[in-house]
Short mmCIF file of C-alpha atoms in Angstrom, two decimals:
data_model
loop_
_atom_site.label_atom_id
_atom_site.label_comp_id
_atom_site.label_asym_id
_atom_site.label_seq_id
_atom_site.Cartn_x
_atom_site.Cartn_y
_atom_site.Cartn_z
CA LYS U 43 0.00 0.00 0.00
CA GLY U 44 2.68 2.49 0.99
CA GLY U 45 2.12 5.81 2.65
CA LEU U 46 0.68 9.03 1.36
CA SER U 47 2.17 10.28 -1.89
CA ILE U 48 2.97 13.92 -2.57
CA GLU U 49 -0.22 14.06 -4.66
CA ASP U 50 -2.25 12.57 -1.79
CA LYS U 51 -0.88 15.16 0.62
CA LYS U 52 -1.64 18.02 -1.77
CA ALA U 53 -5.20 16.78 -2.28
CA ILE U 54 -5.78 16.39 1.46
CA VAL U 55 -4.27 19.74 2.42
CA SER U 56 -6.04 21.71 -0.32
CA THR U 57 -9.46 20.23 0.41
CA TRP U 58 -9.01 20.53 4.17
CA LYS U 59 -8.41 24.29 3.76
CA LEU U 60 -12.00 24.53 2.55
CA VAL U 61 -13.40 22.26 5.25
CA GLU U 62 -11.61 24.04 8.10
CA GLN U 63 -13.36 27.30 7.24
CA ASP U 64 -16.35 25.84 9.09
CA LEU U 65 -15.11 23.28 11.61
CA LYS U 66 -18.26 23.56 13.68
CA GLY U 67 -20.62 23.00 10.74
CA HIS U 68 -18.64 20.13 9.30
CA GLY U 69 -18.11 18.59 12.75
CA LEU U 70 -21.85 18.64 13.43
CA LYS U 71 -22.46 17.09 9.99
CA LEU U 72 -19.92 14.38 10.81
CA PHE U 73 -21.81 13.42 13.96
CA ASN U 74 -25.14 13.66 12.19
CA ASN U 75 -23.76 11.21 9.62
CA ILE U 76 -22.54 8.88 12.38
CA PHE U 77 -25.90 8.95 14.17
CA THR U 78 -27.87 8.57 10.92
CA ALA U 79 -25.85 5.47 10.02
CA ALA U 80 -25.95 4.05 13.56
CA PRO U 81 -28.42 5.75 15.93
CA ILE U 82 -27.34 3.40 18.73
CA ALA U 83 -23.91 5.09 18.66
CA LYS U 84 -25.40 8.05 20.53
CA ARG U 85 -25.19 5.98 23.72
CA LEU U 86 -21.39 6.03 23.55
CA PHE U 87 -21.18 9.78 24.06
CA SER U 88 -21.34 11.74 27.29
CA PHE U 89 -23.32 14.49 25.58
CA THR U 90 -26.28 12.14 25.10
CA LYS U 91 -28.90 12.74 27.78
CA ASP U 92 -30.80 9.93 29.50
CA ASP U 93 -33.80 10.54 27.24
CA GLY U 94 -31.64 10.07 24.12
CA THR U 95 -31.53 13.74 23.16
CA LEU U 96 -28.21 15.46 22.67
CA ASP U 97 -26.72 18.24 24.75
CA GLN U 98 -25.92 20.65 21.91
CA ILE U 99 -23.07 22.37 23.74
CA GLY U 100 -21.39 19.05 24.53
CA LEU U 101 -21.98 17.77 20.99
CA THR U 102 -20.60 20.94 19.43
CA THR U 103 -17.55 20.95 21.69
CA HIS U 104 -16.78 17.32 20.86
CA ALA U 105 -17.47 17.79 17.13
CA VAL U 106 -15.12 20.76 16.91
CA GLY U 107 -12.50 18.86 18.91
CA VAL U 108 -12.66 15.92 16.50
CA MET U 109 -12.32 18.23 13.52
CA LYS U 110 -9.37 20.01 15.15
CA THR U 111 -7.70 16.62 15.59
CA VAL U 112 -8.21 15.92 11.88
CA GLY U 113 -6.76 19.35 11.17
CA PHE U 114 -3.76 18.59 13.39
CA ALA U 115 -3.14 15.40 11.39
CA VAL U 116 -3.55 17.22 8.07
CA GLY U 117 -1.21 20.00 9.20
CA ASN U 118 1.48 17.48 10.13
CA LEU U 119 1.46 15.12 7.15
CA ASP U 120 5.20 15.71 6.75
CA ASN U 121 5.91 15.32 10.47
CA LEU U 122 3.85 12.36 11.63
CA GLY U 123 5.63 11.73 14.94
CA PRO U 124 3.38 14.02 17.02
CA VAL U 125 0.32 12.80 15.11
CA VAL U 126 1.13 9.16 15.81
CA THR U 127 1.63 9.91 19.51
CA ALA U 128 -1.68 11.81 19.73
CA LEU U 129 -3.61 9.13 17.84
CA GLN U 130 -2.15 6.35 19.98
CA LYS U 131 -3.29 8.19 23.12
CA LEU U 132 -6.74 8.69 21.61
CA GLY U 133 -6.95 5.03 20.65
CA LYS U 134 -6.23 3.91 24.18
CA LEU U 135 -8.51 6.56 25.70
CA HIS U 136 -11.46 5.46 23.57
CA ALA U 137 -11.34 1.97 25.08
CA LYS U 138 -12.74 3.55 28.26
CA TYR U 139 -15.77 4.76 26.29
CA GLN U 140 -16.76 1.29 25.02
CA VAL U 141 -15.49 2.04 21.51
CA LYS U 142 -14.83 -1.15 19.54
CA ALA U 143 -12.69 -1.78 16.47
CA PRO U 144 -15.70 -1.97 14.07
CA HIS U 145 -16.59 1.62 15.00
CA PHE U 146 -13.65 2.82 12.89
CA ALA U 147 -15.52 1.85 9.71
CA LEU U 148 -18.60 3.76 10.89
CA VAL U 149 -16.64 6.93 11.68
CA GLY U 150 -14.53 6.63 8.53
CA GLY U 151 -17.64 6.31 6.36
CA ALA U 152 -19.23 9.29 8.12
CA LEU U 153 -16.06 11.36 7.66
CA LEU U 154 -15.89 10.56 3.95
CA LYS U 155 -19.58 11.42 3.52
CA THR U 156 -19.05 14.70 5.40
CA LEU U 157 -16.12 15.58 3.14
CA GLU U 158 -18.01 14.55 0.01
CA ASP U 159 -21.04 16.66 0.97
CA GLY U 160 -18.88 19.62 1.98
CA LEU U 161 -16.60 19.58 -1.05
CA GLY U 162 -19.19 18.93 -3.76
CA GLN U 163 -17.53 18.87 -7.18
CA LEU U 164 -14.08 19.01 -5.61
CA TRP U 165 -14.70 15.50 -4.22
CA THR U 166 -13.10 13.60 -7.08
CA PRO U 167 -12.16 9.90 -7.11
CA GLU U 168 -8.54 10.98 -6.58
CA VAL U 169 -9.39 13.18 -3.59
CA LYS U 170 -11.50 10.40 -2.10
CA ALA U 171 -8.66 7.90 -2.56
CA SER U 172 -6.27 10.25 -0.75
CA TRP U 173 -8.63 10.71 2.20
CA VAL U 174 -9.27 6.95 2.33
CA LYS U 175 -5.50 6.39 2.60
CA LEU U 176 -5.29 8.95 5.40
CA TRP U 177 -8.18 7.31 7.29
CA GLU U 178 -6.58 3.87 6.85
CA THR U 179 -3.41 5.30 8.37
CA VAL U 180 -5.37 6.75 11.31
CA VAL U 181 -6.99 3.35 11.91
CA ALA U 182 -3.64 1.55 11.62
CA VAL U 183 -2.27 3.78 14.39
CA MET U 184 -5.31 3.93 16.68
CA LYS U 185 -6.71 0.40 16.45
CA PRO U 186 -3.82 -1.48 18.12
CA LYS U 187 -3.88 0.97 21.04
CA LEU U 188 -7.67 0.68 21.29
CA LEU U 189 -7.38 -3.11 21.42
CA GLU U 190 -4.58 -2.84 23.99
CA GLY U 191 -6.77 -0.53 26.09
CA ILE U 192 -9.74 -2.91 25.86
CA LYS U 193 -7.53 -5.82 26.95
CA GLU U 194 -6.19 -3.82 29.91
CA LEU U 195 -9.72 -2.87 31.00
CA LYS U 196 -10.79 -6.53 30.87
CA GLU U 197 -7.77 -7.52 32.95
CA GLU U 198 -8.54 -4.79 35.49
CA GLU U 199 -12.15 -5.99 35.70
CA LYS U 200 -10.98 -9.58 36.15
CA LYS U 201 -8.69 -8.50 39.01
CA LYS U 202 -11.56 -6.62 40.68
CA VAL U 203 -13.73 -9.74 40.52
CA GLU U 204 -10.91 -11.90 41.91
CA ASN U 205 -10.23 -9.39 44.70
CA ALA U 206 -13.94 -9.28 45.54
CA LYS U 207 -14.01 -13.08 45.83
CA VAL U 208 -10.98 -13.03 48.11
CA ALA U 209 -12.63 -10.39 50.27
CA GLU U 210 -15.76 -12.53 50.77
#
């Protein structure tokens, strides 16, 4: 597969410049796309109220934060060290929120749809291919740390159960 080519990077950076002009709007569209594709996903987020409605301030804050993270990755395509470190931390952190490996496909599809809708005619097969490569890279970095985090949480839970049995 290889990494991102110079052409990929140019396509990603140039299209992101348009998207980042409205991080809030595109971030909200991203989450709308996630929740349209999988309404049950709302339960994974702290901004979902008990009645299933969304706290708009919490949603907006999270949506903008996600888009800023994408922007950080796009802005560092030639210096991936800090991006890898940040994505690894995010991968592990998301284990605590019951995120599972299959959720990457859901979010990736929602991101691509958000970009396609936002870019219109600028969303060419070449641009899409570049963004798909970037998302595959994100998943390749985050997924192992997510799985590691899930395993650690299961081990911690197992220890708690064992300790509770000993305490009885």
